[in-house]
Tab-separated table of C-alpha atoms in Angstrom:
chain	number	residue	atom	x	y	z
A	1	UNK	CA	-0.661	-34.924	-125.775
A	2	UNK	CA	-2.171	-37.512	-123.451
A	3	UNK	CA	1.267	-38.580	-122.275
A	4	UNK	CA	2.182	-34.975	-121.475
A	5	UNK	CA	-0.885	-34.644	-119.218
A	6	UNK	CA	-0.412	-37.967	-117.411
A	7	UNK	CA	3.120	-37.230	-116.198
A	8	UNK	CA	2.356	-33.930	-114.396
A	9	UNK	CA	-0.787	-35.402	-112.836
A	10	UNK	CA	1.083	-38.444	-111.557
A	11	UNK	CA	3.872	-36.263	-110.171
A	12	UNK	CA	1.358	-34.024	-108.422
A	13	UNK	CA	-0.347	-37.043	-106.875
A	14	UNK	CA	2.960	-38.381	-105.514
A	15	UNK	CA	3.963	-35.000	-104.076
A	16	UNK	CA	0.557	-34.657	-102.492
A	17	UNK	CA	1.035	-37.946	-100.663
A	18	UNK	CA	4.700	-37.713	-99.701
A	19	UNK	CA	5.608	-34.019	-99.855
A	20	UNK	CA	8.669	-32.625	-101.564
A	21	UNK	CA	12.005	-34.422	-101.357
A	22	UNK	CA	13.476	-31.604	-99.264
A	23	UNK	CA	10.576	-31.604	-96.789
A	24	UNK	CA	10.740	-35.393	-96.436
A	25	UNK	CA	14.453	-35.329	-95.644
A	26	UNK	CA	14.197	-32.662	-92.941
A	27	UNK	CA	10.898	-33.635	-91.269
A	28	UNK	CA	11.525	-34.807	-87.662
A	29	UNK	CA	10.405	-38.336	-86.724
A	30	UNK	CA	7.198	-38.747	-84.792
A	31	UNK	CA	8.003	-38.571	-81.052
A	32	UNK	CA	7.476	-41.762	-79.101
A	33	UNK	CA	5.220	-41.527	-76.063
A	34	UNK	CA	7.380	-41.382	-72.927
A	35	UNK	CA	6.916	-43.885	-70.097
A	36	UNK	CA	4.799	-42.604	-67.242
A	37	UNK	CA	5.701	-42.780	-63.537
A	38	UNK	CA	3.832	-46.075	-63.205
A	39	UNK	CA	5.594	-47.805	-66.094
A	40	UNK	CA	8.779	-49.897	-65.851
A	41	UNK	CA	11.659	-48.058	-67.502
A	42	UNK	CA	15.385	-48.448	-68.203
A	43	UNK	CA	16.275	-48.660	-64.502
A	44	UNK	CA	13.958	-51.665	-64.206
A	45	UNK	CA	15.210	-53.257	-67.427
A	46	UNK	CA	18.788	-53.008	-66.139
A	47	UNK	CA	17.816	-55.726	-63.659
A	48	UNK	CA	16.893	-58.191	-66.420
A	49	UNK	CA	20.402	-59.624	-66.031
A	50	UNK	CA	19.365	-61.073	-62.682
A	51	UNK	CA	16.431	-63.062	-64.059
A	52	UNK	CA	16.935	-66.824	-64.136
A	53	UNK	CA	18.109	-69.731	-62.010
A	54	UNK	CA	21.571	-69.535	-60.456
A	55	UNK	CA	23.974	-71.588	-58.408
A	56	UNK	CA	25.645	-69.370	-55.839
A	57	UNK	CA	28.538	-69.377	-53.396
A	58	UNK	CA	27.761	-67.600	-50.142
A	59	UNK	CA	30.344	-66.355	-47.654
A	60	UNK	CA	29.110	-65.183	-44.253
A	61	UNK	CA	31.525	-63.470	-41.858
A	62	UNK	CA	29.221	-63.171	-38.832
A	63	UNK	CA	27.856	-66.608	-37.979
A	64	UNK	CA	31.265	-68.138	-37.177
A	65	UNK	CA	31.751	-65.671	-34.338
A	66	UNK	CA	35.460	-65.177	-35.050
A	67	UNK	CA	35.337	-63.333	-38.370
A	68	UNK	CA	36.328	-66.292	-40.519
A	69	UNK	CA	33.829	-66.904	-43.312
A	70	UNK	CA	31.329	-69.721	-43.317
A	71	UNK	CA	31.148	-70.802	-46.957
A	72	UNK	CA	28.163	-72.464	-48.579
A	73	UNK	CA	28.359	-73.843	-52.126
A	74	UNK	CA	24.912	-75.423	-52.424
A	75	UNK	CA	22.865	-72.226	-52.722
A	76	UNK	CA	20.232	-72.006	-55.476
A	77	UNK	CA	18.789	-68.612	-56.409
A	78	UNK	CA	15.673	-68.202	-58.555
A	79	UNK	CA	14.891	-64.688	-59.721
A	80	UNK	CA	11.892	-63.512	-61.740
A	81	UNK	CA	9.749	-60.449	-62.375
A	82	UNK	CA	6.496	-60.484	-60.429
A	83	UNK	CA	3.967	-60.396	-63.264
A	84	UNK	CA	1.066	-59.270	-61.070
A	85	UNK	CA	2.952	-56.063	-60.221
A	86	UNK	CA	3.192	-55.153	-63.886
A	87	UNK	CA	6.863	-56.122	-63.974
A	88	UNK	CA	7.844	-53.416	-61.496
A	89	UNK	CA	9.342	-55.706	-58.859
A	90	UNK	CA	11.839	-58.538	-59.044
A	91	UNK	CA	11.505	-61.476	-56.658
A	92	UNK	CA	14.523	-63.469	-55.506
A	93	UNK	CA	14.103	-66.814	-53.743
A	94	UNK	CA	17.209	-68.406	-52.225
A	95	UNK	CA	17.397	-71.976	-50.860
A	96	UNK	CA	20.291	-74.025	-49.536
A	97	UNK	CA	22.284	-74.520	-46.361
A	98	UNK	CA	24.450	-72.193	-44.304
A	99	UNK	CA	26.606	-73.329	-41.414
A	100	UNK	CA	25.080	-76.812	-41.567
A	101	UNK	CA	21.500	-75.508	-41.297
A	102	UNK	CA	18.820	-74.960	-43.890
A	103	UNK	CA	18.887	-71.437	-45.290
A	104	UNK	CA	16.112	-69.489	-46.989
A	105	UNK	CA	15.811	-65.908	-48.191
A	106	UNK	CA	13.086	-64.031	-50.011
A	107	UNK	CA	14.034	-60.679	-51.529
A	108	UNK	CA	12.102	-58.038	-53.477
A	109	UNK	CA	14.005	-55.521	-55.607
A	110	UNK	CA	12.475	-52.621	-57.508
A	111	UNK	CA	13.010	-49.077	-58.707
A	112	UNK	CA	10.866	-46.117	-57.644
A	113	UNK	CA	10.342	-43.851	-60.650
A	114	UNK	CA	9.130	-41.083	-58.337
A	115	UNK	CA	12.115	-41.200	-55.956
A	116	UNK	CA	14.574	-42.254	-58.707
A	117	UNK	CA	16.002	-44.918	-56.415
A	118	UNK	CA	16.381	-48.678	-56.075
A	119	UNK	CA	14.590	-50.297	-53.144
A	120	UNK	CA	15.503	-53.703	-51.721
A	121	UNK	CA	13.902	-55.715	-48.903
A	122	UNK	CA	14.834	-59.204	-47.720
A	123	UNK	CA	13.411	-61.754	-45.299
A	124	UNK	CA	15.549	-64.743	-44.317
A	125	UNK	CA	15.829	-67.653	-41.911
A	126	UNK	CA	18.721	-66.087	-39.945
A	127	UNK	CA	17.595	-62.560	-39.032
A	128	UNK	CA	14.199	-62.157	-37.286
A	129	UNK	CA	13.450	-58.827	-38.969
A	130	UNK	CA	13.000	-57.477	-42.473
A	131	UNK	CA	16.142	-55.876	-43.900
A	132	UNK	CA	15.078	-52.814	-45.881
A	133	UNK	CA	17.259	-50.615	-48.084
A	134	UNK	CA	16.554	-47.351	-49.922
A	135	UNK	CA	19.117	-46.108	-52.434
A	136	UNK	CA	20.073	-42.546	-53.398
A	137	UNK	CA	18.390	-40.715	-56.287
A	138	UNK	CA	19.995	-41.679	-59.601
A	139	UNK	CA	20.302	-39.716	-62.818
A	140	UNK	CA	21.613	-42.525	-65.024
A	141	UNK	CA	21.538	-46.304	-65.282
A	142	UNK	CA	24.468	-48.024	-63.585
A	143	UNK	CA	25.946	-51.516	-63.212
A	144	UNK	CA	26.726	-51.121	-59.499
A	145	UNK	CA	23.805	-50.482	-57.151
A	146	UNK	CA	24.771	-49.204	-53.697
A	147	UNK	CA	21.658	-49.318	-51.505
A	148	UNK	CA	21.917	-48.260	-47.831
A	149	UNK	CA	19.623	-48.962	-44.909
A	150	UNK	CA	19.547	-49.603	-41.157
A	151	UNK	CA	18.347	-52.407	-38.903
A	152	UNK	CA	17.890	-53.033	-35.200
A	153	UNK	CA	20.448	-55.631	-34.152
A	154	UNK	CA	18.876	-58.677	-32.465
A	155	UNK	CA	22.320	-59.572	-31.116
A	156	UNK	CA	23.953	-61.081	-34.205
A	157	UNK	CA	26.934	-58.703	-33.827
A	158	UNK	CA	27.287	-59.537	-30.134
A	159	UNK	CA	25.322	-58.886	-26.933
A	160	UNK	CA	26.746	-55.355	-26.648
A	161	UNK	CA	24.906	-54.373	-29.845
A	162	UNK	CA	21.523	-55.818	-28.912
A	163	UNK	CA	18.840	-53.244	-29.724
A	164	UNK	CA	21.290	-50.881	-31.436
A	165	UNK	CA	20.543	-49.282	-34.804
A	166	UNK	CA	23.138	-50.549	-37.257
A	167	UNK	CA	23.803	-48.833	-40.609
A	168	UNK	CA	24.072	-51.336	-43.431
A	169	UNK	CA	24.551	-51.302	-47.182
A	170	UNK	CA	23.970	-53.794	-49.980
A	171	UNK	CA	26.090	-53.417	-53.117
A	172	UNK	CA	24.732	-55.284	-56.143
A	173	UNK	CA	27.270	-55.666	-58.951
A	174	UNK	CA	25.614	-56.675	-62.220
A	175	UNK	CA	27.391	-58.667	-64.920
A	176	UNK	CA	28.047	-62.231	-66.042
A	177	UNK	CA	28.460	-63.276	-62.389
A	178	UNK	CA	26.251	-60.954	-60.307
A	179	UNK	CA	27.499	-60.297	-56.781
A	180	UNK	CA	25.616	-59.199	-53.665
A	181	UNK	CA	27.834	-57.704	-50.934
A	182	UNK	CA	26.388	-56.782	-47.542
A	183	UNK	CA	28.221	-54.341	-45.253
A	184	UNK	CA	27.536	-53.365	-41.625
A	185	UNK	CA	28.897	-50.338	-39.761
A	186	UNK	CA	28.653	-51.042	-36.014
A	187	UNK	CA	28.785	-47.957	-33.757
A	188	UNK	CA	32.347	-46.700	-33.395
A	189	UNK	CA	33.683	-49.069	-36.071
A	190	UNK	CA	34.516	-48.890	-39.757
A	191	UNK	CA	32.222	-50.407	-42.335
A	192	UNK	CA	32.955	-54.085	-42.868
A	193	UNK	CA	31.871	-56.847	-45.219
A	194	UNK	CA	29.587	-59.342	-43.475
A	195	UNK	CA	28.109	-61.366	-46.343
A	196	UNK	CA	28.881	-62.017	-50.009
A	197	UNK	CA	26.977	-64.060	-52.604
A	198	UNK	CA	28.355	-64.671	-56.107
A	199	UNK	CA	25.992	-66.043	-58.778
A	200	UNK	CA	26.812	-68.437	-61.607
A	201	UNK	CA	24.036	-69.088	-64.090
A	202	UNK	CA	22.785	-72.653	-63.988
A	203	UNK	CA	22.677	-74.241	-67.443
A	204	UNK	CA	20.372	-77.153	-66.625
């Protein structure tokens, strides 16, 4: 008699804790809290591929003056998330030589959750102005970031363009060998490639 009482009581206790088998199988999982507008999300995490130290080959099609590329193979790029921004912005520091002169560039790349766009700004030792880019609104994560902007030409395209507003565009291609392509569109001309940097991850 005691055994007959113990079994139903034990079964009732288990059902009280876990519910019926049918209810357990169909119950939806607890929803995870979604990231807020201030939190880094998948568009930020897509840039994790860029983090690290890289050797890079840089081709510049402007500085020669005749359209032939000046090639530099001693470029070092160090990229890391800026911890004090909560991991919202990526900092790129580039050092090396270009055209026989020391070359330096500092870049900041991030994603605006509010505007749904990538934003990219660079400061270098060649151009005496910040180069700022604001991308289009995105609905899904992508491996190719096309980020347009404009700048006021200080004469690097020739004296006839001094003071002119020049449309520009940076295309960042993510992958095993990330590539940064910079395009200018001078007034009355087609868009043309003016600078390319290809990264190779440095092992040591």
